[in-house]
Coordinates of C-alpha atoms in Angstrom, one line a residue:
Chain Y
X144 CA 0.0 0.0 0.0
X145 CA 3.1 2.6 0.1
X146 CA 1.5 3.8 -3.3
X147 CA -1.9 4.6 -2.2
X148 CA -1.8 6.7 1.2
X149 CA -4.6 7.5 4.1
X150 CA -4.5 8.7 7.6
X151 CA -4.8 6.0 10.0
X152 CA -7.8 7.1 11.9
X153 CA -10.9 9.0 12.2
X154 CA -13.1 9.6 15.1
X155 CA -17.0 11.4 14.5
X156 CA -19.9 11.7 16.6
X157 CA -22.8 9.7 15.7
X158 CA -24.5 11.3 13.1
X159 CA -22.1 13.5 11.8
X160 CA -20.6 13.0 8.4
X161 CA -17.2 11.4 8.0
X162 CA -14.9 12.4 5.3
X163 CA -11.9 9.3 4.8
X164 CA -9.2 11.2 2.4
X165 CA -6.8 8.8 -0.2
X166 CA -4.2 10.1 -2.6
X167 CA -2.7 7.7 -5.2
X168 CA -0.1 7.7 -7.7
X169 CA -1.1 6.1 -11.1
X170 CA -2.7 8.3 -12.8
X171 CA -3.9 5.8 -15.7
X172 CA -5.9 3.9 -13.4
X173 CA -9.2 3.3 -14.3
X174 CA -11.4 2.9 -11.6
X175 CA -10.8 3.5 -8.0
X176 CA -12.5 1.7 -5.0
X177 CA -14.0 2.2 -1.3
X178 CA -13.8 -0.7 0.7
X179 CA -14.9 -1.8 4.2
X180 CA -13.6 -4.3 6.5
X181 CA -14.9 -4.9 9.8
X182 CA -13.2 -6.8 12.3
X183 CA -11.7 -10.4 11.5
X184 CA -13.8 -10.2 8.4
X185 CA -13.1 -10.1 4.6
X186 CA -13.4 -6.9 2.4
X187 CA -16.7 -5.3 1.4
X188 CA -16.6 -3.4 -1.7
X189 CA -18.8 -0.2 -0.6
X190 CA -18.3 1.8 -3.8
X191 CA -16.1 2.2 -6.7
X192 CA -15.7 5.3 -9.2
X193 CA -14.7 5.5 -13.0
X194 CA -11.4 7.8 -13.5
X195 CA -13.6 10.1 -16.3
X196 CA -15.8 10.4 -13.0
X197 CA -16.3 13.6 -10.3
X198 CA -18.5 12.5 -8.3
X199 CA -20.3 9.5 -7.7
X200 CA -23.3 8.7 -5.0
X201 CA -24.9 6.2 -3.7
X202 CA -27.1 6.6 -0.7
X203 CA -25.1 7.5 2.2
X204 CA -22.1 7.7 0.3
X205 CA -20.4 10.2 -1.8
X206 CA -17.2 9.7 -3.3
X207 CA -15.6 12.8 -4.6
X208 CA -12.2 12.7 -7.2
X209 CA -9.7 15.2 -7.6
X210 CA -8.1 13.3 -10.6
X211 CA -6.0 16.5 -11.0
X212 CA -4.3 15.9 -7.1
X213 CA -4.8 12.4 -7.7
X214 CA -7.2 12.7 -4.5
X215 CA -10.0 10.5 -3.4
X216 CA -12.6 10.9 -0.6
X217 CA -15.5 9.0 0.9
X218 CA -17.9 10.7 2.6
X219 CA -20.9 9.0 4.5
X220 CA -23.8 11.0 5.7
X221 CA -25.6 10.4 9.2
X222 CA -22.8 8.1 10.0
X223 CA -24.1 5.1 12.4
X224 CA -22.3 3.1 14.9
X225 CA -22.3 0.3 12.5
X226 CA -20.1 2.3 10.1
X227 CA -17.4 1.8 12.5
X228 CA -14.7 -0.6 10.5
X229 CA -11.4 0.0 9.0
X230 CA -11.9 1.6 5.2
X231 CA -9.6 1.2 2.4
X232 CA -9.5 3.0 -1.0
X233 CA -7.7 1.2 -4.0
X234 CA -6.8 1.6 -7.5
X235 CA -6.9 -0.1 -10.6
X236 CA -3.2 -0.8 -12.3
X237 CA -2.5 -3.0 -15.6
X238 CA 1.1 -4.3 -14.8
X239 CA 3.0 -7.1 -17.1
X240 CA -0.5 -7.5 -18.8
X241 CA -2.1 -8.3 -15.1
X242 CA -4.7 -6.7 -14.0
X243 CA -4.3 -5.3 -10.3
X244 CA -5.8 -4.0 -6.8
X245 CA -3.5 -2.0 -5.0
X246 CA -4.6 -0.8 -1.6
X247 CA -3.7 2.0 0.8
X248 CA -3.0 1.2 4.3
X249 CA -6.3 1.9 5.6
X250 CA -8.4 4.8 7.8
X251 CA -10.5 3.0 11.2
X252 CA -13.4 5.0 11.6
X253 CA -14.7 5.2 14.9
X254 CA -17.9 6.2 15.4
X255 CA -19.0 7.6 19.1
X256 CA -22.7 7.2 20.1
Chain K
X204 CA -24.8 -11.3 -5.1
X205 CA -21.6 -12.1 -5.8
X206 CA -20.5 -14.8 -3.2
X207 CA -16.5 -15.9 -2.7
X208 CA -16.1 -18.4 0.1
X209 CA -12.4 -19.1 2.0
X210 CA -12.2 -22.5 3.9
X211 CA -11.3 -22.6 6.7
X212 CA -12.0 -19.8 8.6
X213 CA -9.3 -20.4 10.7
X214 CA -6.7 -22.4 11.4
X215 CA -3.8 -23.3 13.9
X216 CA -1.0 -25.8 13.1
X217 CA 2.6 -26.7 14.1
X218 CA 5.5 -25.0 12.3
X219 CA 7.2 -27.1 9.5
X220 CA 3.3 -28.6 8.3
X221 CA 2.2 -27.3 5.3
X222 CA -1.9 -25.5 5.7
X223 CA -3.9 -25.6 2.6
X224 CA -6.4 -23.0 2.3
X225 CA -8.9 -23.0 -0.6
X226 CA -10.7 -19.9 -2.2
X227 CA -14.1 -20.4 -4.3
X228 CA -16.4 -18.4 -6.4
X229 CA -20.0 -20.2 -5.6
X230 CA -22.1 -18.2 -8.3
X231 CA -19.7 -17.2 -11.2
X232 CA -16.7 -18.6 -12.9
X233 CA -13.3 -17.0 -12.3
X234 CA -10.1 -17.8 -14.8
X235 CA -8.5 -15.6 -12.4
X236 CA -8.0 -15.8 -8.9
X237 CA -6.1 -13.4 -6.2
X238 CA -4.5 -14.1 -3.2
X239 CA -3.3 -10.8 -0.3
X240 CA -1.9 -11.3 2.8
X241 CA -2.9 -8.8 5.4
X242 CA -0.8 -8.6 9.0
X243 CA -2.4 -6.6 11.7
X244 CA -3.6 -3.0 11.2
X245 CA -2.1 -3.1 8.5
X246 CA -3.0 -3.0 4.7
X247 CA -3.7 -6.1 2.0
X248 CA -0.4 -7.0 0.4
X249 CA -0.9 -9.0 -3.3
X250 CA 1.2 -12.3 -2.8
X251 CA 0.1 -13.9 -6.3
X252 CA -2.6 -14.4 -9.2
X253 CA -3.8 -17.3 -9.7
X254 CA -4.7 -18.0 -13.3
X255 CA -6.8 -21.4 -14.4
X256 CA -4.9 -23.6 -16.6
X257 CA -1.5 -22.0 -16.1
X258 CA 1.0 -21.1 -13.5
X259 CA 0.6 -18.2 -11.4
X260 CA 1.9 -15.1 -11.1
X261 CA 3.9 -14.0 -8.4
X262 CA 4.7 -10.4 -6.7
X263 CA 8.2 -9.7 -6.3
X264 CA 9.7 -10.9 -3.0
X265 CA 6.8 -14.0 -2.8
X266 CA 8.7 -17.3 -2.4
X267 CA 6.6 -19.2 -5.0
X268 CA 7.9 -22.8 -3.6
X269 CA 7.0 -21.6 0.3
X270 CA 3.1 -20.6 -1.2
X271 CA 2.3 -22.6 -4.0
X272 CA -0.8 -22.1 -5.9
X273 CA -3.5 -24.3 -8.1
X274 CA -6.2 -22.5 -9.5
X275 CA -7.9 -26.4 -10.3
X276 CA -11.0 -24.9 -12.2
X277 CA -12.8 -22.0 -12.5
X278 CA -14.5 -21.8 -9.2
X279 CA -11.6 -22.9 -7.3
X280 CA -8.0 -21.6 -6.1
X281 CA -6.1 -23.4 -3.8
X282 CA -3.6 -21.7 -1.3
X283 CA -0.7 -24.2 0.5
X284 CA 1.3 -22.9 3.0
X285 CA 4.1 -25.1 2.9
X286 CA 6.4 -25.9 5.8
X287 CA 4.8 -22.8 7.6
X288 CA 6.8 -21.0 10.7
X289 CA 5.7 -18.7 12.8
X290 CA 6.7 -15.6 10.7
X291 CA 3.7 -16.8 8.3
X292 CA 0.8 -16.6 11.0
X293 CA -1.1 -13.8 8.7
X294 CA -4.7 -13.1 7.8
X295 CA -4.6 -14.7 4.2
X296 CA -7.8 -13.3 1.9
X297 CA -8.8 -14.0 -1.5
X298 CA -10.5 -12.1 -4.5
X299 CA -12.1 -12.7 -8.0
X300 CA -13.4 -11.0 -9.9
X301 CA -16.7 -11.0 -11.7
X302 CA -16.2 -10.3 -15.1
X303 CA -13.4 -11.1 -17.0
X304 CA -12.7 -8.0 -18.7
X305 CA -9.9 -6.1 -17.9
X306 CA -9.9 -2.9 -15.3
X307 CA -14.3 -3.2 -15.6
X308 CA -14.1 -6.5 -13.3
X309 CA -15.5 -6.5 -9.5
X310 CA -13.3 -7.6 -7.4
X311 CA -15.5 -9.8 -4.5
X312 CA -13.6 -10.7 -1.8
X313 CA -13.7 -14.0 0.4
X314 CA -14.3 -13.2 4.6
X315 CA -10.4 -14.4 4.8
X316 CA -8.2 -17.3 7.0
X317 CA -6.1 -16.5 10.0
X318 CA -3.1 -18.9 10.2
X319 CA -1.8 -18.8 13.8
X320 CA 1.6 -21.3 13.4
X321 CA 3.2 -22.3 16.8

């Protein structure tokens, strides 16, 4: 994930909005993702947005792309308890003709009731 | 939706046994297959692809002898963690993806194994 960069952590008050912030470095990437993993569990794809894209939302999320900084967010409205996890953005690379996820490290949201 | 499965969930073992770990896509076919490795708090690392009907591909610094990988048909990738020591207790997850075109696939992602070696 050294490529693909968050801050670690995020704290909000129930029912606040939660912005997680991602840069990346491959600017030919193609799509970018959101995904959520909670505790011992796999990944949960939450979201994903074409690079031609601005903005893309779906319910409580919005994910917002500065393609210019290379800069990704995810933002999620009336955040719940439940949103608590650990989030990951990732982007889209075609190396040696493969076809590759590569992840950032990761922003824990925690949620306070 | 969309369903990978990982089996087992878990597993403990002695170091110097070898742990196999299989990955399966239960509603669609995948000719390709990926394996991450994720320690604690921290982020997924790609091991290897796993390609149906040839070898796989490994990232650089992956001993491909220490985790070898069958991908035997399309809904199955196997994982073998062989002669495992403690330094390869990990949380190992798989992915495929949904269609087979390049950079439009989905990539669903199995709930993962924790190896604990002793």
């Amino acid at each position: 994930g050294e490529d693909v960069e968050q801050s670690l952590f995020l704290s909000v008050r129930e029912g606040d909005s939660s912005v997680i912030n991602c840069t990346y470095t491959d600017s030919s990437s193609t799509y970018l993702y959101w995904y959520k993993q909670e505790p011992g569990a796999g990944l949960q794809l939450l979201t994903y947005i074409f690079s031609n894209m601005d903005m893309k939302q779906d319910q409580r999320l919005t994910v917002l792309l500065n393609k210019k900084d290379k800069h990704l967010s995810l933002r999620i409205a009336d955040t719940q308890t439940g949103d608590s996890a650990i989030y990951f953005c990732a982007e889209s690379r075609i190396e040696d003709s493969s076809y590759k996820l590569i992840f950032g490290s990761g922003t824990r949201l925690l949620v306070r009731p | 939706g969309a369903v990978v499965s990982q089996h087992p969930s878990w597993v403990i073992c002695k170091s110097g046994t070898s742990v196999k770990i299989e990955c399966r896509s239960l509603d669609f076919q995948a000719t390709t297959m990926f394996w991450y490795r994720q320690f604690p708090k921290q982020s997924l690392m790609l091991m290897a692809t796993s390609n149906e009907g040839s070898k796989a591909t490994y990232e650089q610094g992956v001993e491909k002898d220490k985790f070898l990988i069958n991908h035997a048909s399309l809904t199955l990738s196997t994982l073998t963690v062989t002669s495992a020591h403690p330094e390869d207790s990990s949380f190992y997850i798989c992915s495929a993806p949904r269609l087979q075109g390049v950079s439009t696939d989905t990539q669903y992602f199995g709930p993962g194994t924790r190896l604990t070696v002793l």
